[in-house]
mmCIF file of C-alpha atoms and ligand atoms in Angstrom:
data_model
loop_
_atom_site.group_PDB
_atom_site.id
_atom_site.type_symbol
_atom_site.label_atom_id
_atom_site.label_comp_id
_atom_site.label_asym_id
_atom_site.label_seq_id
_atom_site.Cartn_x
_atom_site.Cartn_y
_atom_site.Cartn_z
ATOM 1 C CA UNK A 32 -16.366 21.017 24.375
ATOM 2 C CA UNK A 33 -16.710 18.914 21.083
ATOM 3 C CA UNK A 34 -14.675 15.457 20.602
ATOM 4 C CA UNK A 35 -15.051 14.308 16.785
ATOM 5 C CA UNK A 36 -14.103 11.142 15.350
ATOM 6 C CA UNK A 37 -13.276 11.224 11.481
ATOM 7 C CA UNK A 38 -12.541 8.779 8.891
ATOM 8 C CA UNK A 39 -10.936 9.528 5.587
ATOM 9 C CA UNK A 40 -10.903 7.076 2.459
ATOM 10 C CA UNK A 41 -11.496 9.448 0.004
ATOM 11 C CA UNK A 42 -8.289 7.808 -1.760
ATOM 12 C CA UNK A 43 -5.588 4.720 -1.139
ATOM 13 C CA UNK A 44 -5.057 6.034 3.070
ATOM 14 C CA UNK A 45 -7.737 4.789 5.547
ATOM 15 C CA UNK A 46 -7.246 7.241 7.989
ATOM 16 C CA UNK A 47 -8.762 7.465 11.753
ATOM 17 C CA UNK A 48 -8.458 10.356 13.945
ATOM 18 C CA UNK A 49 -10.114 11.605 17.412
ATOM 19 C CA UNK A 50 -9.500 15.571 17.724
ATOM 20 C CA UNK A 51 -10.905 17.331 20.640
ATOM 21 C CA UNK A 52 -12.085 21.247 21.015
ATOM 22 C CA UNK A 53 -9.942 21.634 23.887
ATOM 23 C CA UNK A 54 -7.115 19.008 24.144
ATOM 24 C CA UNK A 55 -6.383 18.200 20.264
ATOM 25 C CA UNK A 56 -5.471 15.163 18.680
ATOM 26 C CA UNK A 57 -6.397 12.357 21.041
ATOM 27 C CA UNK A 58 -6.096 9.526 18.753
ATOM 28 C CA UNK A 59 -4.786 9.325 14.905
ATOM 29 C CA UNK A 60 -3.957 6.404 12.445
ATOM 30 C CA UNK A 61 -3.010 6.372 8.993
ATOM 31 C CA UNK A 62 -3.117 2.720 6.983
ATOM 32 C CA UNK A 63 -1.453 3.284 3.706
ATOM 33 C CA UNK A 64 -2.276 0.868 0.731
ATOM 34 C CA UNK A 65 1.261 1.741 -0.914
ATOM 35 C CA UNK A 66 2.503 -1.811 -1.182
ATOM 36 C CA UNK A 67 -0.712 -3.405 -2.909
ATOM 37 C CA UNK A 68 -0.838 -0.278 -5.740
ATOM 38 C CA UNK A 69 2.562 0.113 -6.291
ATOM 39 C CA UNK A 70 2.940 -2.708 -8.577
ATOM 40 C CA UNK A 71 0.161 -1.673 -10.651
ATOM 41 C CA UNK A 72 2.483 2.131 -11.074
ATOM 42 C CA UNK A 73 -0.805 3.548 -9.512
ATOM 43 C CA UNK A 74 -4.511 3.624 -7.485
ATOM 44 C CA UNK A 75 -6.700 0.783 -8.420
ATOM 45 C CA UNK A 76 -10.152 1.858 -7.563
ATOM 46 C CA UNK A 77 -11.851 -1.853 -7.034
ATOM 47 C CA UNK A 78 -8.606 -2.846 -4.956
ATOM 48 C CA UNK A 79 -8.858 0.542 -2.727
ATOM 49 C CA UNK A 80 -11.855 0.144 -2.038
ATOM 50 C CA UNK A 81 -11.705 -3.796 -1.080
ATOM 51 C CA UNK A 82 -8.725 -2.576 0.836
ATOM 52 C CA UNK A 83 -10.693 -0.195 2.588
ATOM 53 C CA UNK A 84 -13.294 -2.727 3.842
ATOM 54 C CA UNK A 85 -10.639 -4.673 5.550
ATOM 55 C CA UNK A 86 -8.692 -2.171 6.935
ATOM 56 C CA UNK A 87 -11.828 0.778 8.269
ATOM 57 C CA UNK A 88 -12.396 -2.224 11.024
ATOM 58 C CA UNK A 89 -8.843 -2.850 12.175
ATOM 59 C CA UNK A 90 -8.802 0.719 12.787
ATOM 60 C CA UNK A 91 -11.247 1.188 14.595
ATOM 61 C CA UNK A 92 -10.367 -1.924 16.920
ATOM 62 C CA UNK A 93 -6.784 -0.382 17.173
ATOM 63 C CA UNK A 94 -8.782 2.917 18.655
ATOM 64 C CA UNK A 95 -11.174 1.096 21.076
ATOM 65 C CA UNK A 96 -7.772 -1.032 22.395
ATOM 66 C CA UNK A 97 -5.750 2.497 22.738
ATOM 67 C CA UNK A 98 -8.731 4.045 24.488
ATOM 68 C CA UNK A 99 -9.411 1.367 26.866
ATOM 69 C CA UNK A 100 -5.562 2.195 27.725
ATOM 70 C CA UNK A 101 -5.217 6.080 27.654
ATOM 71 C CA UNK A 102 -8.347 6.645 29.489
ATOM 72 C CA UNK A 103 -7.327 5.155 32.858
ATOM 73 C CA UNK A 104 -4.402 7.524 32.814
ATOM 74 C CA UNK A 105 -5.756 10.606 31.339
ATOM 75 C CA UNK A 106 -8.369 13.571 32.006
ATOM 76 C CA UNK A 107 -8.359 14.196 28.334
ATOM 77 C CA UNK A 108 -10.006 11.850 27.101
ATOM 78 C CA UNK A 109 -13.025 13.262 26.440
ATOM 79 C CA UNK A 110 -16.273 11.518 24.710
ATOM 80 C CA UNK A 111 -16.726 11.362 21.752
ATOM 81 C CA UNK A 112 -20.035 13.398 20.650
ATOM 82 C CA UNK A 113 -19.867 13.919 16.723
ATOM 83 C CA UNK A 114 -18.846 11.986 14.135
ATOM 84 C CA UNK A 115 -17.492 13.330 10.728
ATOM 85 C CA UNK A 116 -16.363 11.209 7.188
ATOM 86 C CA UNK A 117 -15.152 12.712 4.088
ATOM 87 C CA UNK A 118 -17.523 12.434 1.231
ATOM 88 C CA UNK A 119 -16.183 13.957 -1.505
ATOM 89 C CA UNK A 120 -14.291 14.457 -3.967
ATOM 90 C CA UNK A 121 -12.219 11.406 -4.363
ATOM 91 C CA UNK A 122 -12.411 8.154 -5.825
ATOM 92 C CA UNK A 123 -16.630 6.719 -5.112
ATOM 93 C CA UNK A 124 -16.142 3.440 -4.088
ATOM 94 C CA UNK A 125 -13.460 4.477 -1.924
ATOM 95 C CA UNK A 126 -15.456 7.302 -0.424
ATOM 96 C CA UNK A 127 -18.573 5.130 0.300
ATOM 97 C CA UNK A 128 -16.237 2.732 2.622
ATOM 98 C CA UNK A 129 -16.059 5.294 4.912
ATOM 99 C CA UNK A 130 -19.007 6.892 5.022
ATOM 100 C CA UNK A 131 -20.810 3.819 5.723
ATOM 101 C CA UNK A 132 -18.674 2.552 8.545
ATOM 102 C CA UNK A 133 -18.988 6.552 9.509
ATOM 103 C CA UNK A 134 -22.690 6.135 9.320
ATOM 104 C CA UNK A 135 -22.976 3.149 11.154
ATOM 105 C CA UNK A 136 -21.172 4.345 14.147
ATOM 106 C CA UNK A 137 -23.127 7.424 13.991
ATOM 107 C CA UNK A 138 -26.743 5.027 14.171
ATOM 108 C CA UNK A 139 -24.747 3.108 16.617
ATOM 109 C CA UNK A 140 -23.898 6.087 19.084
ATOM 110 C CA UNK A 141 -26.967 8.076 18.648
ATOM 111 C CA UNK A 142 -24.322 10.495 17.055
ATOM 112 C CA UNK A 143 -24.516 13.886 14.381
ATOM 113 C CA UNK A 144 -22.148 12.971 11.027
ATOM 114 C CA UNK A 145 -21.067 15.770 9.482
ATOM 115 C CA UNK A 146 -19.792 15.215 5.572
ATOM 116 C CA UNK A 147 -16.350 16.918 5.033
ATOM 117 C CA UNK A 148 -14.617 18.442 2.019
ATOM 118 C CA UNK A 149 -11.262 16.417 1.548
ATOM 119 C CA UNK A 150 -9.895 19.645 0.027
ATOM 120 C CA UNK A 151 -11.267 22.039 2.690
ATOM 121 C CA UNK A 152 -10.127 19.162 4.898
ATOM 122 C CA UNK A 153 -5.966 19.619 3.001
ATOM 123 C CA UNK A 154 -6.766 23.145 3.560
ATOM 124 C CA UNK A 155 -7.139 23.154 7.276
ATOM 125 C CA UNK A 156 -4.771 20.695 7.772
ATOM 126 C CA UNK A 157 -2.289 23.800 7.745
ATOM 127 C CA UNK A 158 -3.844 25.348 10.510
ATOM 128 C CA UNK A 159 -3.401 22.485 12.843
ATOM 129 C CA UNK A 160 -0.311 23.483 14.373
ATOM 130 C CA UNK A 161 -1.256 27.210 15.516
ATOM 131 C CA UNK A 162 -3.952 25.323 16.806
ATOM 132 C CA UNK A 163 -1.582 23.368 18.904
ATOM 133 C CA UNK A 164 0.148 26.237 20.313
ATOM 134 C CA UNK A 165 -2.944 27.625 21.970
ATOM 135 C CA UNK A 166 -6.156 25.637 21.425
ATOM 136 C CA UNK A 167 -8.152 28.198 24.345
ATOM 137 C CA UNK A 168 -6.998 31.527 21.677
ATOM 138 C CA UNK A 169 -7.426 29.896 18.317
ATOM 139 C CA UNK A 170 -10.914 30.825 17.885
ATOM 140 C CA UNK A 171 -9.933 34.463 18.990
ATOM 141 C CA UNK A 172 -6.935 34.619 17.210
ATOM 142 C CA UNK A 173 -6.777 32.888 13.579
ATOM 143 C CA UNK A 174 -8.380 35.634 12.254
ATOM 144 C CA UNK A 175 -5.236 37.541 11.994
ATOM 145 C CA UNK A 176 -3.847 35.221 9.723
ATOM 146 C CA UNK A 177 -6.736 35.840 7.129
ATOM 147 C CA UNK A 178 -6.932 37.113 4.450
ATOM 148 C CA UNK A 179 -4.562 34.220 3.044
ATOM 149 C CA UNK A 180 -2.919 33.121 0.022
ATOM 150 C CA UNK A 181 -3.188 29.055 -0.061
ATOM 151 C CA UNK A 182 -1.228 26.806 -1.830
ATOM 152 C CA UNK A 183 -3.135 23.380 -2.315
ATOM 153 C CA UNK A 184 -1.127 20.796 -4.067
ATOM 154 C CA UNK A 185 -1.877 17.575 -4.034
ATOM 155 C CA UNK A 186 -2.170 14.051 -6.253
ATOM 156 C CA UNK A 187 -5.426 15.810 -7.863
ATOM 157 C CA UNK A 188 -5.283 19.321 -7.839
ATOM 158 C CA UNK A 189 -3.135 22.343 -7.531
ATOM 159 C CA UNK A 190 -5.085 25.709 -6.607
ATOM 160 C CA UNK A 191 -4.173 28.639 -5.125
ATOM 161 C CA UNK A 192 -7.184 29.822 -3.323
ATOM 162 C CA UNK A 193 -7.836 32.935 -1.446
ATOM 163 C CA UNK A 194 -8.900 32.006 2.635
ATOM 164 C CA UNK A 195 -11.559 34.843 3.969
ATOM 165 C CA UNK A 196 -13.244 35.401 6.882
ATOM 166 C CA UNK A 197 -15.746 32.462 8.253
ATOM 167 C CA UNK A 198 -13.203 29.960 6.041
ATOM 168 C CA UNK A 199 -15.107 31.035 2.858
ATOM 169 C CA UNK A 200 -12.637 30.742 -0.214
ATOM 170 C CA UNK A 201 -12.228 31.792 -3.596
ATOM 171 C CA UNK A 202 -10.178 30.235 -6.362
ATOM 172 C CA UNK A 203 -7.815 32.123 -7.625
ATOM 173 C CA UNK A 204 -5.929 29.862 -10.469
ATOM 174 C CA UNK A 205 -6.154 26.116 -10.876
ATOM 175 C CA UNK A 206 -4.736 23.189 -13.551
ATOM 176 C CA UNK A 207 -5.455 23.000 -16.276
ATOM 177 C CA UNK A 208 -4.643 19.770 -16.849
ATOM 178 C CA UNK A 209 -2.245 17.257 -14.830
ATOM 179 C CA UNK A 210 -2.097 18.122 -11.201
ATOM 180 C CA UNK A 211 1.521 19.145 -9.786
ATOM 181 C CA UNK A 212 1.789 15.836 -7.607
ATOM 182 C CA UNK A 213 0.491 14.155 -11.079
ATOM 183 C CA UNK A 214 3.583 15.643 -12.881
ATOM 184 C CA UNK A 215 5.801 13.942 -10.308
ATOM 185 C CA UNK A 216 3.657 10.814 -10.505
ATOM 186 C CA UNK A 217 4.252 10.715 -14.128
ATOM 187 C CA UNK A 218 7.572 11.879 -14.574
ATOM 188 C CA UNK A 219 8.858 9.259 -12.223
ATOM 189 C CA UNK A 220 7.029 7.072 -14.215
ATOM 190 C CA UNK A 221 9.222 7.885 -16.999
ATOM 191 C CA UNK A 222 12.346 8.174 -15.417
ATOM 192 C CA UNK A 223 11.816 4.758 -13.949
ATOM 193 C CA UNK A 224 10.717 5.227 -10.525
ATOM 194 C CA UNK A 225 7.813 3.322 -8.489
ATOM 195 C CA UNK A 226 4.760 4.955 -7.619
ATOM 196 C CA UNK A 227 4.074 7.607 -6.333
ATOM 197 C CA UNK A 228 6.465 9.310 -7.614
ATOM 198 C CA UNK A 229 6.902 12.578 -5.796
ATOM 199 C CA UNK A 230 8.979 11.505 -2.645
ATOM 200 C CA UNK A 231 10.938 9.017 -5.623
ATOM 201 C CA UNK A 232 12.212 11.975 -7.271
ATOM 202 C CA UNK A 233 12.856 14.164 -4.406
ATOM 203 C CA UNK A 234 15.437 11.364 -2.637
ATOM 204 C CA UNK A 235 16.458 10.614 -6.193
ATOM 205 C CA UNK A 236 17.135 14.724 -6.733
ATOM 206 C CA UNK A 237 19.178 14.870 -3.614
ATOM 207 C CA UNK A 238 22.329 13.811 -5.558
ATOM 208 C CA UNK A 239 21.902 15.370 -8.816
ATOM 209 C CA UNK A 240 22.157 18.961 -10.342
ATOM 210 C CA UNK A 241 19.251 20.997 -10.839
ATOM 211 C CA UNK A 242 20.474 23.362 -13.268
ATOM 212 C CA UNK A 243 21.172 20.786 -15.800
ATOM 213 C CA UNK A 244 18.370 20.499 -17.603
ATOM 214 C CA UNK A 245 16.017 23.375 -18.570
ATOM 215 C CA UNK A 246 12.502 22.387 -19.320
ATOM 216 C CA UNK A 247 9.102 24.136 -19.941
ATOM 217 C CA UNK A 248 7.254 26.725 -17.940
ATOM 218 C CA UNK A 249 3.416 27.275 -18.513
ATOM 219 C CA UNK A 250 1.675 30.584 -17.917
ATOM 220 C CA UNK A 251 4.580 32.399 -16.788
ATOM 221 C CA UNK A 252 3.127 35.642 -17.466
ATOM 222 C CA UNK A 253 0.694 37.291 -14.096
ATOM 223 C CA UNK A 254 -2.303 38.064 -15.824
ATOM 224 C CA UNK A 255 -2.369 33.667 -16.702
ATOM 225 C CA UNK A 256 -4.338 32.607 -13.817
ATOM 226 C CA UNK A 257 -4.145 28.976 -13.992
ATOM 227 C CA UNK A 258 -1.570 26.317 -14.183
ATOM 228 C CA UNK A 259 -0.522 23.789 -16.499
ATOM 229 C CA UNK A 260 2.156 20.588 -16.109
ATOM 230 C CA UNK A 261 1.326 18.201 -19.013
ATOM 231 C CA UNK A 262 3.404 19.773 -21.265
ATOM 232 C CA UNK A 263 6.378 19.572 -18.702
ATOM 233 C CA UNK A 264 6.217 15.796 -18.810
ATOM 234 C CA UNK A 265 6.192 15.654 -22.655
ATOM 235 C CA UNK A 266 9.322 17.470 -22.871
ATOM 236 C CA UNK A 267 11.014 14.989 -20.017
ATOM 237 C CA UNK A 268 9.653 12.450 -22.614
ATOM 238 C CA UNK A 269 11.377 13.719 -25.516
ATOM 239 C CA UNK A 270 14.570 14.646 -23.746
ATOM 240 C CA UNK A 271 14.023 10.657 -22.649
ATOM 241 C CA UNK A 272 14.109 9.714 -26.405
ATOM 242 C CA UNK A 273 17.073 11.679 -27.034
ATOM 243 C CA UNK A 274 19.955 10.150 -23.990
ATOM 244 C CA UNK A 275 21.129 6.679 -24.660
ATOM 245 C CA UNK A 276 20.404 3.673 -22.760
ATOM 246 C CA UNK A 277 23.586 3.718 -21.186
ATOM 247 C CA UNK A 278 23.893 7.385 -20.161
ATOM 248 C CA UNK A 279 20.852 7.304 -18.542
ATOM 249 C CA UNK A 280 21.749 5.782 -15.192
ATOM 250 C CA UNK A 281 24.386 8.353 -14.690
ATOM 251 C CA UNK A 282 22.146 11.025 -15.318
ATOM 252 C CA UNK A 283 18.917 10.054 -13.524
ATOM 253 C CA UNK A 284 19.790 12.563 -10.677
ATOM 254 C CA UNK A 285 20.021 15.415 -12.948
ATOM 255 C CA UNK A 286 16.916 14.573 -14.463
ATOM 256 C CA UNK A 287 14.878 13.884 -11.021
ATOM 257 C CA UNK A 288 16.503 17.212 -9.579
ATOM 258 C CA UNK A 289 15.490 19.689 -12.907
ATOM 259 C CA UNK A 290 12.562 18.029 -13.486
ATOM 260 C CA UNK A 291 11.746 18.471 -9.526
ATOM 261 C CA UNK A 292 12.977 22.300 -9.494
ATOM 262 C CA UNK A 293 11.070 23.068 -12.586
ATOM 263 C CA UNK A 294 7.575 21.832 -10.728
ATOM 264 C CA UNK A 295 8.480 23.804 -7.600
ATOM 265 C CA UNK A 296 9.481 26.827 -9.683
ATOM 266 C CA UNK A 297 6.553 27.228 -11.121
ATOM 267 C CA UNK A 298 4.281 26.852 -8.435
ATOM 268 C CA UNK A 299 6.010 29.586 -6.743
ATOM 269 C CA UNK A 300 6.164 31.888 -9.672
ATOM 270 C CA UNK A 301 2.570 31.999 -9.428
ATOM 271 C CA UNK A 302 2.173 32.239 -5.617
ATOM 272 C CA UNK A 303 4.728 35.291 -5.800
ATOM 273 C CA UNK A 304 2.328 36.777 -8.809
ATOM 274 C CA UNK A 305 -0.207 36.879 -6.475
ATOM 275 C CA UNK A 306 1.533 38.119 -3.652
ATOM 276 C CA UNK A 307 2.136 40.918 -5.548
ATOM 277 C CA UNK A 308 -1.366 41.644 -6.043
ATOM 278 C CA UNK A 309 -2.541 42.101 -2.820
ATOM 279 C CA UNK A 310 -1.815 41.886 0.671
ATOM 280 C CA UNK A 311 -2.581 38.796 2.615
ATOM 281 C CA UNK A 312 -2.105 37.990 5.792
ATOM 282 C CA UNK A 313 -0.524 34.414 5.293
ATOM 283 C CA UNK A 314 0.737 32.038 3.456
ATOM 284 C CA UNK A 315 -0.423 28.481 3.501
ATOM 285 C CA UNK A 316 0.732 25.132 2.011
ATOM 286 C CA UNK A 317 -1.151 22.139 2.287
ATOM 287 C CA UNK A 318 -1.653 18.670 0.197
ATOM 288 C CA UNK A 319 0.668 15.857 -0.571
ATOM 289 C CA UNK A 320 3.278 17.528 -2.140
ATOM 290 C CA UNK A 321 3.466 19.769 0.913
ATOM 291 C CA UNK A 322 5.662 17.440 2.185
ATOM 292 C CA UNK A 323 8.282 18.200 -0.339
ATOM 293 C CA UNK A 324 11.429 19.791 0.946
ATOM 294 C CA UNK A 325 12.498 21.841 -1.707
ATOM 295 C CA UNK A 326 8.845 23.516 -2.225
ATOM 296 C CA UNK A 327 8.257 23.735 1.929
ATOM 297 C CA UNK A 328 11.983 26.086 1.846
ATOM 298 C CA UNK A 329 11.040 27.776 -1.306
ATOM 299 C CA UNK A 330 7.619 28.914 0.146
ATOM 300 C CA UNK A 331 9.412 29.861 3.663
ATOM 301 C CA UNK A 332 11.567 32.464 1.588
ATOM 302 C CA UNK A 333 8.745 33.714 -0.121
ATOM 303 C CA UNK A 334 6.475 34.150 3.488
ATOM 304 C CA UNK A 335 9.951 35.713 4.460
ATOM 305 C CA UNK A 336 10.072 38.007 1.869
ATOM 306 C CA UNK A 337 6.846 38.973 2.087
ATOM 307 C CA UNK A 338 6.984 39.312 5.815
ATOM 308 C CA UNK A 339 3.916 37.471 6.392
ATOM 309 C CA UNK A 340 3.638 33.904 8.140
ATOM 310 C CA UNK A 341 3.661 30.269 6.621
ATOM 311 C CA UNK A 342 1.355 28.225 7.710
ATOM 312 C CA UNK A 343 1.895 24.527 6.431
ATOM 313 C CA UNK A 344 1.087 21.340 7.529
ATOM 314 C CA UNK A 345 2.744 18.498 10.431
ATOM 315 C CA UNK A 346 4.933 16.508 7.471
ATOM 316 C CA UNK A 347 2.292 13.679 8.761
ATOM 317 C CA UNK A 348 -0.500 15.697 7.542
ATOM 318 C CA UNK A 349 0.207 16.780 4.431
ATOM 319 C CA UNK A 350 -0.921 13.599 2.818
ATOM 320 C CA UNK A 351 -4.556 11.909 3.127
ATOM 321 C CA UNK A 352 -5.110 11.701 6.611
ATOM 322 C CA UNK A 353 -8.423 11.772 9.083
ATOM 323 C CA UNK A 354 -6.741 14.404 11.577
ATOM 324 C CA UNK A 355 -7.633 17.039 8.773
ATOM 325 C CA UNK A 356 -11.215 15.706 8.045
ATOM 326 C CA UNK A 357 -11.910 16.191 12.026
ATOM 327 C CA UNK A 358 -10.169 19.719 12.878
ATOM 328 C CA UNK A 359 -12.244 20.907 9.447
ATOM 329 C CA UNK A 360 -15.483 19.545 11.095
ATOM 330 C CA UNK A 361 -14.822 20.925 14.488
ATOM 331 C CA UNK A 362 -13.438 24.400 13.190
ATOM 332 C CA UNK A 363 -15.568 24.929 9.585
ATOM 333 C CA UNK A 364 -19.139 23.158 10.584
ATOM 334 C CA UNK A 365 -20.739 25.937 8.210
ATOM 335 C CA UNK A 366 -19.173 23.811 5.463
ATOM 336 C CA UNK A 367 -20.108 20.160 6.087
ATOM 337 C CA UNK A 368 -22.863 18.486 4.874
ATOM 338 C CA UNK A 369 -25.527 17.839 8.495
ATOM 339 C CA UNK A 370 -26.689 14.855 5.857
ATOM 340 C CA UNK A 371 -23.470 13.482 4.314
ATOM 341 C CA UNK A 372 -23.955 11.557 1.279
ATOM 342 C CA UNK A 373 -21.635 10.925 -1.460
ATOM 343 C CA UNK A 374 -19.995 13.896 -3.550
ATOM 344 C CA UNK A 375 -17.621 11.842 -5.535
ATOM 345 C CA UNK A 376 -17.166 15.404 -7.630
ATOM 346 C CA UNK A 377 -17.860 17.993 -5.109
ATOM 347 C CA UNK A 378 -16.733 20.921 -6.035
ATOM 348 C CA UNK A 379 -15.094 23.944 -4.313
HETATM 349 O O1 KG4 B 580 -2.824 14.702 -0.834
HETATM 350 P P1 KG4 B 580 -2.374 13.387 -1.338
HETATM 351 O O2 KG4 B 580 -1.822 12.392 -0.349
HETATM 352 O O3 KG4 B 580 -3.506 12.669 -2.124
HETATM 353 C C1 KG4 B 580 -4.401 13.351 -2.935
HETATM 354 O O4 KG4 B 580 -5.407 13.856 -2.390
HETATM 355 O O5 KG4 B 580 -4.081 13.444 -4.141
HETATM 356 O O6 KG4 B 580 -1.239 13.696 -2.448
HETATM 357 C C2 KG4 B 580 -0.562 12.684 -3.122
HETATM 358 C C3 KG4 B 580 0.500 13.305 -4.014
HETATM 359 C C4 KG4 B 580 1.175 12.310 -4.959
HETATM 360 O O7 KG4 B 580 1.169 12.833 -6.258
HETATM 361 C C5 KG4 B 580 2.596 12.204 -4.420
HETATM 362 O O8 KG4 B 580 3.567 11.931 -5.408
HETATM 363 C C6 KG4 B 580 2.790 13.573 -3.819
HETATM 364 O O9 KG4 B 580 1.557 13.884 -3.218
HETATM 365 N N1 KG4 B 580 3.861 13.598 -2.807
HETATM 366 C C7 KG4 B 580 5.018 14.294 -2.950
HETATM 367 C C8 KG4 B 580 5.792 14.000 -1.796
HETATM 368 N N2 KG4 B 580 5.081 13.152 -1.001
HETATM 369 C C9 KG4 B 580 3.905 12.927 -1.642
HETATM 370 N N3 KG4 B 580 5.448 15.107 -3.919
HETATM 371 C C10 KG4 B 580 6.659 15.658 -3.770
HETATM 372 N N4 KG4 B 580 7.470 15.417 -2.725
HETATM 373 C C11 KG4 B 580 7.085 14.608 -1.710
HETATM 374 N N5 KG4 B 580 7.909 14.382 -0.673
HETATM 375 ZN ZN1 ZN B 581 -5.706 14.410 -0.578
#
């Protein structure tokens, strides 16, 4: 049996998270920096990464305290005999909070450190739950879900990526430019709305009409294998231009909502495209914009209709979170680094 402990600060969340072979998540803690970059309308790197160095410690105090407590009560606590830290990509500064904490733990504990992919990390994180359901069988058994088609949205990219055998992976279209959780970022930005702006414009979209306002699709066609939303957010900014001052509170709502359905449109568009292609065995979701509603429902009818399972993410995990960066290390060791060091740009 393996018992990991990760830490993730590839980004503005310090996360922590114990995950065991056998019993799953033991321990997990998420400490969002929201408040501090909010009034900046985005991620400072310096103040991350200051952040960071405050908050890596309190963590892992709240984890020894919770320990202490759970182990007196519980055969499944099990040791902890590998650490694992994402290393890339993300912001550097960020990144090297973690690792060294990770690293000095690891020196501490006579420990392996495995390096993890934050993306193969997002990517996982939507296998966590069948995982759940039968940790003894997973091993045996998530092979039938592969080949699949995943759906990786996040702050920083959108990709839909082809899953194979022994978790190897193959892009199959990417941005081109702004990511899809950028769009929303931006938009809101436009419309008004604090940072970040995807979960803004979703409660905001909740009361408004999303057939009111028609903007921009890129790539529509199948044979354009790549995505592209900066174009969307010009168009909200002439539209912007064009409403007075004093219709625009009244039709904020209409905005958020077709500006929202036009995002989730197209990713889908594309996912169906492929679908079409070939035959996978699942679908998966995974990065922060997993946890919208309308795309998670739009991507169930498409699984639906294709008769093939969804695999997505706990609504916890869809964001930047260390229970990810673990299960990747513990189920995907072939694609850690044995000697993390920093990958600020580490690609797929
Ligand atoms: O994966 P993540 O936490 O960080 C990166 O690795 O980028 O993703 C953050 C992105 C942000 O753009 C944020 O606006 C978006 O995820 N997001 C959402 C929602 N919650 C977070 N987008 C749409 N709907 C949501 N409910
Ligand atoms: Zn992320």
């Amino acid at each position: 049996m393996s018992c990991v402990l990760a830490i993730e600060s590839s980004c503005d969340d310090a996360g922590l998270a114990v995950f065991s072979s056998e019993a799953g998540i033991l321990y997990e803690s998420t400490q969002s920096q929201l408040n501090l970059h909010r009034r900046y309308g985005g991620v400072v790197p310096g103040l991350a990464a200051r952040e960071h160095l405050r908050s890596i410690p309190l963590l892992l105090e709240d984890l020894r305290e919770s320990r202490n407590m759970v182990s007196q009560g519980s055969r499944d606590v099990a040791e902890i005999n590998r650490l694992a830290v994402t290393t890339g990509p993300g912001l550097a500064a960020s990144l090297a909070m973690g690792l060294q904490a990770a690293q000095a733990l690891a020196a501490a504990g006579q420990k392996p450190l495995q390096g993890v992919h934050h993306l193969r990390g997002h990517l996982l994180s939507a296998w966590i739950p069948l995982f759940e359901r039968e940790p003894a069988s997973f091993h045996s058994r998530y092979s039938d879900f592969l080949p699949q088609l995943a759906l990786l949205v996040s702050g920083g990219h959108t990709l839909l990526l082809e899953l194979e055998a022994h978790w190897e992976l193959r892009v199959l279209a990417a941005t081109v430019d702004d990511a899809a959780g950028e769009a929303l970022d931006k938009g809101a930005k436009l419309l008004g709305l604090p940072y970040p702006g995807g979960p803004e414009i979703e409660q905001e979209a909740l009361g408004g009409n999303p057939h009111t306002y028609d903007f921009p699709k890129a790539f529509v066609k199948a044979e354009d294998r790549k995505f592209s939303f900066s174009g969307l957010k010009t168009s909200l900014r002439y539209l912007l231009e064009k409403i007075p001052n004093e219709a625009f509170p009244s039709q904020r709502a209409d905005l958020c909502a077709s500006y929202q359905k036009t995002v989730v449109d197209t990713l889908c568009l594309k996912t169906r495209q492929m679908l079409l292609e070939k035959r996978f065995a699942s679908l998966g979701l995974s990065g922060g914009v997993a946890a919208n509603g309308l795309l998670r429902a739009e991507l169930e009818a498409l699984a639906r209709e294709f008769s093939i399972p969804l695999l997505r993410p706990h609504p916890r995990h869809a964001g930047d979170n260390a229970a990810m960066i673990a299960f990747a290390a513990l189920m995907d060791p072939k694609h850690t680094q044995a000697s993390p060091a920093l990958e600020p740009s580490w690609r797929l």
